[in-house]
Tab-separated table of C-alpha atoms in Angstrom:
chain	number	residue	atom	x	y	z
A	1	UNK	CA	-1.261	27.274	-51.488
A	2	UNK	CA	-1.434	23.666	-52.609
A	3	UNK	CA	1.858	22.565	-54.097
A	4	UNK	CA	1.322	20.306	-57.103
A	5	UNK	CA	2.048	20.336	-60.826
A	6	UNK	CA	-0.569	23.046	-61.344
A	7	UNK	CA	1.625	25.470	-59.383
A	8	UNK	CA	4.944	24.277	-60.795
A	9	UNK	CA	5.227	27.227	-63.204
A	10	UNK	CA	5.249	29.663	-60.249
A	11	UNK	CA	8.179	27.922	-58.599
A	12	UNK	CA	9.945	27.606	-61.949
A	13	UNK	CA	9.708	31.333	-62.678
A	14	UNK	CA	10.996	32.242	-59.205
A	15	UNK	CA	13.847	29.710	-59.396
A	16	UNK	CA	14.952	30.789	-62.885
A	17	UNK	CA	14.933	34.482	-61.898
A	18	UNK	CA	17.075	33.731	-58.841
A	19	UNK	CA	19.442	31.523	-60.870
A	20	UNK	CA	19.776	34.234	-63.517
A	21	UNK	CA	20.619	36.822	-60.869
A	22	UNK	CA	23.259	34.489	-59.465
A	23	UNK	CA	24.788	33.754	-62.865
A	24	UNK	CA	24.957	37.451	-63.789
A	25	UNK	CA	26.550	38.398	-60.456
A	26	UNK	CA	29.110	35.595	-60.742
A	27	UNK	CA	30.002	36.632	-64.301
A	28	UNK	CA	30.555	40.243	-63.230
A	29	UNK	CA	32.799	39.409	-60.278
A	30	UNK	CA	36.457	38.446	-60.587
A	31	UNK	CA	36.266	36.732	-57.191
A	32	UNK	CA	33.829	34.419	-55.525
A	33	UNK	CA	30.618	36.428	-55.300
A	34	UNK	CA	28.671	35.757	-52.118
A	35	UNK	CA	25.516	37.399	-53.510
A	36	UNK	CA	25.808	35.098	-56.544
A	37	UNK	CA	26.050	32.085	-54.243
A	38	UNK	CA	23.081	33.341	-52.213
A	39	UNK	CA	20.819	33.913	-55.244
A	40	UNK	CA	21.771	30.569	-56.796
A	41	UNK	CA	21.200	28.781	-53.501
A	42	UNK	CA	17.791	30.422	-53.079
A	43	UNK	CA	16.837	29.346	-56.599
A	44	UNK	CA	17.771	25.761	-55.816
A	45	UNK	CA	15.956	25.884	-52.465
A	46	UNK	CA	12.853	27.138	-54.289
A	47	UNK	CA	12.864	23.943	-56.315
A	48	UNK	CA	13.463	21.929	-53.147
A	49	UNK	CA	10.368	23.477	-51.556
A	50	UNK	CA	8.338	22.414	-54.590
A	51	UNK	CA	9.746	18.871	-54.455
A	52	UNK	CA	8.886	18.590	-50.753
A	53	UNK	CA	5.394	19.974	-51.328
A	54	UNK	CA	4.810	17.663	-54.307
A	55	UNK	CA	6.020	14.690	-52.273
A	56	UNK	CA	3.481	15.540	-49.558
A	57	UNK	CA	0.669	16.143	-52.068
A	58	UNK	CA	1.219	12.912	-54.006
A	59	UNK	CA	1.925	10.895	-50.844
A	60	UNK	CA	4.817	9.214	-52.621
A	61	UNK	CA	8.343	10.224	-53.621
A	62	UNK	CA	8.205	12.215	-56.892
A	63	UNK	CA	10.674	9.943	-58.656
A	64	UNK	CA	8.552	7.744	-60.864
A	65	UNK	CA	7.879	9.623	-64.096
A	66	UNK	CA	10.285	11.143	-66.594
A	67	UNK	CA	9.009	14.591	-65.668
A	68	UNK	CA	9.777	13.937	-62.019
A	69	UNK	CA	13.330	12.827	-62.811
A	70	UNK	CA	13.764	16.020	-64.861
A	71	UNK	CA	12.658	17.931	-61.773
A	72	UNK	CA	15.319	16.247	-59.640
A	73	UNK	CA	17.935	16.778	-62.328
A	74	UNK	CA	17.230	20.518	-62.373
A	75	UNK	CA	17.536	20.590	-58.597
A	76	UNK	CA	20.803	18.653	-58.496
A	77	UNK	CA	22.174	20.670	-61.428
A	78	UNK	CA	21.775	23.770	-59.277
A	79	UNK	CA	23.701	22.075	-56.466
A	80	UNK	CA	26.477	20.812	-58.762
A	81	UNK	CA	26.831	24.223	-60.368
A	82	UNK	CA	27.242	25.838	-56.965
A	83	UNK	CA	29.794	23.241	-55.894
A	84	UNK	CA	31.799	23.795	-59.067
A	85	UNK	CA	31.615	27.580	-58.739
A	86	UNK	CA	32.632	27.648	-55.070
A	87	UNK	CA	35.375	25.053	-55.534
A	88	UNK	CA	37.012	26.268	-58.773
A	89	UNK	CA	35.735	29.856	-59.143
A	90	UNK	CA	34.641	29.471	-62.774
A	91	UNK	CA	32.561	32.593	-63.301
A	92	UNK	CA	30.707	31.117	-66.271
A	93	UNK	CA	29.638	27.782	-64.756
A	94	UNK	CA	26.477	29.143	-63.105
A	95	UNK	CA	25.318	30.514	-66.464
A	96	UNK	CA	25.556	27.079	-68.076
A	97	UNK	CA	23.975	25.185	-65.180
A	98	UNK	CA	21.187	27.759	-65.094
A	99	UNK	CA	20.461	27.087	-68.760
A	100	UNK	CA	20.428	23.314	-68.247
A	101	UNK	CA	18.219	23.518	-65.155
A	102	UNK	CA	15.848	25.989	-66.803
A	103	UNK	CA	15.523	23.886	-69.968
A	104	UNK	CA	14.438	20.789	-68.057
A	105	UNK	CA	12.019	22.825	-65.919
A	106	UNK	CA	10.499	24.438	-69.003
A	107	UNK	CA	10.124	21.044	-70.698
A	108	UNK	CA	8.002	19.987	-67.739
A	109	UNK	CA	5.785	23.025	-68.297
A	110	UNK	CA	5.566	22.787	-72.096
A	111	UNK	CA	5.095	19.007	-72.062
A	112	UNK	CA	2.716	18.268	-69.210
A	113	UNK	CA	2.487	14.594	-68.330
A	114	UNK	CA	0.244	12.376	-66.242
A	115	UNK	CA	1.530	12.471	-62.677
A	116	UNK	CA	-0.725	10.140	-60.726
A	117	UNK	CA	-0.364	8.960	-57.151
A	118	UNK	CA	-0.048	5.274	-57.977
A	119	UNK	CA	3.186	3.394	-57.378
A	120	UNK	CA	3.427	-0.031	-58.968
A	121	UNK	CA	4.610	-2.930	-56.764
A	122	UNK	CA	8.094	-3.042	-58.323
A	123	UNK	CA	8.657	0.568	-57.186
A	124	UNK	CA	7.513	-0.029	-53.618
A	125	UNK	CA	10.996	-0.832	-52.403
A	126	UNK	CA	13.461	0.704	-49.967
A	127	UNK	CA	15.901	0.912	-52.904
A	128	UNK	CA	13.625	3.172	-54.944
A	129	UNK	CA	14.615	6.529	-53.436
A	130	UNK	CA	18.390	5.971	-53.058
A	131	UNK	CA	18.698	4.392	-56.509
A	132	UNK	CA	17.015	7.233	-58.413
A	133	UNK	CA	18.375	10.159	-56.381
A	134	UNK	CA	21.959	8.850	-56.499
A	135	UNK	CA	21.656	8.478	-60.259
A	136	UNK	CA	20.264	11.987	-60.687
A	137	UNK	CA	23.060	13.498	-58.602
A	138	UNK	CA	25.682	11.608	-60.616
A	139	UNK	CA	24.042	12.874	-63.827
A	140	UNK	CA	24.332	16.456	-62.578
A	141	UNK	CA	28.036	16.103	-61.700
A	142	UNK	CA	28.736	14.518	-65.063
A	143	UNK	CA	26.679	17.291	-66.673
A	144	UNK	CA	29.143	19.831	-65.242
A	145	UNK	CA	32.003	17.668	-66.575
A	146	UNK	CA	30.289	17.771	-69.980
A	147	UNK	CA	30.262	21.578	-69.882
A	148	UNK	CA	33.986	21.516	-69.080
A	149	UNK	CA	34.545	19.085	-71.953
A	150	UNK	CA	32.710	21.272	-74.469
A	151	UNK	CA	34.656	24.376	-73.457
A	152	UNK	CA	37.912	22.420	-73.440
A	153	UNK	CA	37.443	21.375	-77.060
A	154	UNK	CA	37.452	25.037	-78.087
A	155	UNK	CA	39.533	26.707	-75.373
A	156	UNK	CA	41.653	24.240	-73.469
A	157	UNK	CA	43.243	25.208	-70.170
A	158	UNK	CA	45.257	22.987	-67.823
A	159	UNK	CA	42.858	23.679	-64.943
A	160	UNK	CA	39.905	22.372	-66.957
A	161	UNK	CA	41.141	18.790	-66.887
A	162	UNK	CA	41.847	18.803	-63.157
A	163	UNK	CA	38.326	20.114	-62.591
A	164	UNK	CA	36.856	17.503	-64.924
A	165	UNK	CA	38.811	14.807	-63.076
A	166	UNK	CA	37.195	15.541	-59.727
A	167	UNK	CA	33.730	15.858	-61.274
A	168	UNK	CA	34.146	12.569	-63.142
A	169	UNK	CA	35.548	10.783	-60.102
A	170	UNK	CA	32.603	11.912	-58.008
A	171	UNK	CA	30.031	11.354	-60.754
A	172	UNK	CA	31.358	7.887	-61.589
A	173	UNK	CA	31.384	6.925	-57.906
A	174	UNK	CA	27.722	7.883	-57.547
A	175	UNK	CA	26.952	6.215	-60.888
A	176	UNK	CA	28.528	3.018	-59.554
A	177	UNK	CA	26.453	3.203	-56.371
A	178	UNK	CA	23.363	3.726	-58.527
A	179	UNK	CA	24.144	0.636	-60.573
A	180	UNK	CA	24.816	-1.467	-57.476
A	181	UNK	CA	21.594	-0.416	-55.729
A	182	UNK	CA	19.763	-1.023	-59.003
A	183	UNK	CA	21.185	-4.553	-59.199
A	184	UNK	CA	20.125	-5.319	-55.622
A	185	UNK	CA	16.687	-3.870	-56.318
A	186	UNK	CA	16.416	-5.936	-59.537
A	187	UNK	CA	17.230	-9.111	-57.609
A	188	UNK	CA	14.512	-8.255	-55.097
A	189	UNK	CA	11.910	-7.331	-57.730
A	190	UNK	CA	12.634	-9.663	-60.658
A	191	UNK	CA	14.931	-12.367	-59.310
A	192	UNK	CA	18.063	-11.384	-61.263
A	193	UNK	CA	20.826	-8.888	-60.536
A	194	UNK	CA	21.343	-8.211	-64.245
A	195	UNK	CA	19.210	-9.018	-67.283
A	196	UNK	CA	20.827	-7.004	-70.117
A	197	UNK	CA	17.739	-4.855	-70.263
A	198	UNK	CA	18.243	-1.877	-72.692
A	199	UNK	CA	18.471	0.576	-69.803
A	200	UNK	CA	20.972	-1.629	-67.974
A	201	UNK	CA	23.018	-2.050	-71.142
A	202	UNK	CA	23.250	1.686	-71.758
A	203	UNK	CA	24.073	2.270	-68.087
A	204	UNK	CA	26.999	-0.130	-68.496
A	205	UNK	CA	28.117	1.649	-71.690
A	206	UNK	CA	27.975	5.029	-69.941
A	207	UNK	CA	29.866	3.724	-66.911
A	208	UNK	CA	32.508	2.170	-69.179
A	209	UNK	CA	33.113	5.432	-71.063
A	210	UNK	CA	33.795	7.310	-67.845
A	211	UNK	CA	36.106	4.507	-66.729
A	212	UNK	CA	37.934	4.936	-70.044
A	213	UNK	CA	38.334	8.627	-69.275
A	214	UNK	CA	39.769	7.786	-65.842
A	215	UNK	CA	42.111	5.216	-67.408
A	216	UNK	CA	43.353	7.720	-70.001
A	217	UNK	CA	44.015	10.277	-67.285
A	218	UNK	CA	45.944	7.861	-65.108
A	219	UNK	CA	47.974	6.039	-67.766
A	220	UNK	CA	48.433	8.576	-70.601
A	221	UNK	CA	48.757	6.140	-73.559
A	222	UNK	CA	49.313	8.912	-76.122
A	223	UNK	CA	52.888	9.688	-75.191
A	224	UNK	CA	54.060	13.254	-75.549
A	225	UNK	CA	51.254	14.412	-77.832
A	226	UNK	CA	49.623	16.567	-75.182
A	227	UNK	CA	47.263	18.400	-77.548
A	228	UNK	CA	45.897	15.216	-79.088
A	229	UNK	CA	45.579	13.617	-75.647
A	230	UNK	CA	43.597	16.488	-74.150
A	231	UNK	CA	41.239	16.624	-77.134
A	232	UNK	CA	40.598	12.890	-76.775
A	233	UNK	CA	39.845	13.413	-73.091
A	234	UNK	CA	37.430	16.254	-73.747
A	235	UNK	CA	35.759	14.249	-76.524
A	236	UNK	CA	35.378	11.340	-74.098
A	237	UNK	CA	33.545	13.617	-71.659
A	238	UNK	CA	31.158	14.663	-74.422
A	239	UNK	CA	30.624	11.061	-75.549
A	240	UNK	CA	29.980	9.948	-71.992
A	241	UNK	CA	27.313	12.596	-71.497
A	242	UNK	CA	25.588	11.659	-74.768
A	243	UNK	CA	25.391	8.000	-73.763
A	244	UNK	CA	24.150	9.137	-70.365
A	245	UNK	CA	21.219	10.871	-72.096
A	246	UNK	CA	20.549	7.665	-73.986
A	247	UNK	CA	20.581	5.725	-70.722
A	248	UNK	CA	18.307	8.222	-68.999
A	249	UNK	CA	15.500	8.704	-71.523
A	250	UNK	CA	16.722	7.789	-75.012
A	251	UNK	CA	16.176	4.058	-74.451
A	252	UNK	CA	12.441	4.684	-74.065
A	253	UNK	CA	12.255	5.323	-77.810
A	254	UNK	CA	14.072	2.140	-78.833
A	255	UNK	CA	11.984	-0.762	-80.218
A	256	UNK	CA	13.781	-3.116	-77.817
A	257	UNK	CA	12.379	-1.138	-74.874
A	258	UNK	CA	8.931	-2.596	-75.526
A	259	UNK	CA	10.007	-5.711	-73.630
A	260	UNK	CA	11.993	-3.813	-71.008
A	261	UNK	CA	11.557	-4.525	-67.311
A	262	UNK	CA	11.757	-0.733	-66.978
A	263	UNK	CA	8.549	-0.441	-68.994
A	264	UNK	CA	6.926	1.806	-66.365
A	265	UNK	CA	9.097	4.665	-67.645
A	266	UNK	CA	7.301	4.603	-70.981
A	267	UNK	CA	4.093	5.790	-69.380
A	268	UNK	CA	5.797	9.132	-68.830
A	269	UNK	CA	6.587	10.037	-72.438
């Protein structure tokens, strides 16, 4: 079977079924469920097989178009969900990550896009693969932190913040690496490390919000008002994820993006 976008729906159906089985098994078990881990892992590996097959078919890394980044996000969301489940034993986390992964996969089916084999000169760089994949993995970790933040706003528990801390620390670290590799790549491709391009600007805003979260956690400027402090922290996680969405694809719809050096992304919408 040739693996390309024409067969994507088959892999999506298999992956979603496996993810659903894993999320149901994890929700029913009071302990870490090995079958849940196995089903979730198989679902994620199913998507990995498709990515590898698509990479071979297109003869280029499938990282150029918005649909391809959604594909990687779904894959990394499965990994981040498993990490969170195995590390902190939250029975509900696989259900939420399954929904997020499935939504982005289904968008790729409902909204088919042009996925050609061409790779413009600016993308033919050794920084292309590490820059995009590091970003996508950071987005998935911060996506899990967003889920924690949403639940914390309605049902706060002390363990939620410690979990969010580790997810944000890891996600922000990868986000920082993504920005640094992007700056080096920009210098190589366009002659400047930073040009205040709309995508770069929103990346800086997103990065700053997560740094604010880290600062609030380390320095606690709200005194003894623990309830107010935790709600601010959870709200910061939500705000950070919203700006992350703006950085990822929202900027493509801004008028200022017409003159963006990241203009190649607009061909994917």
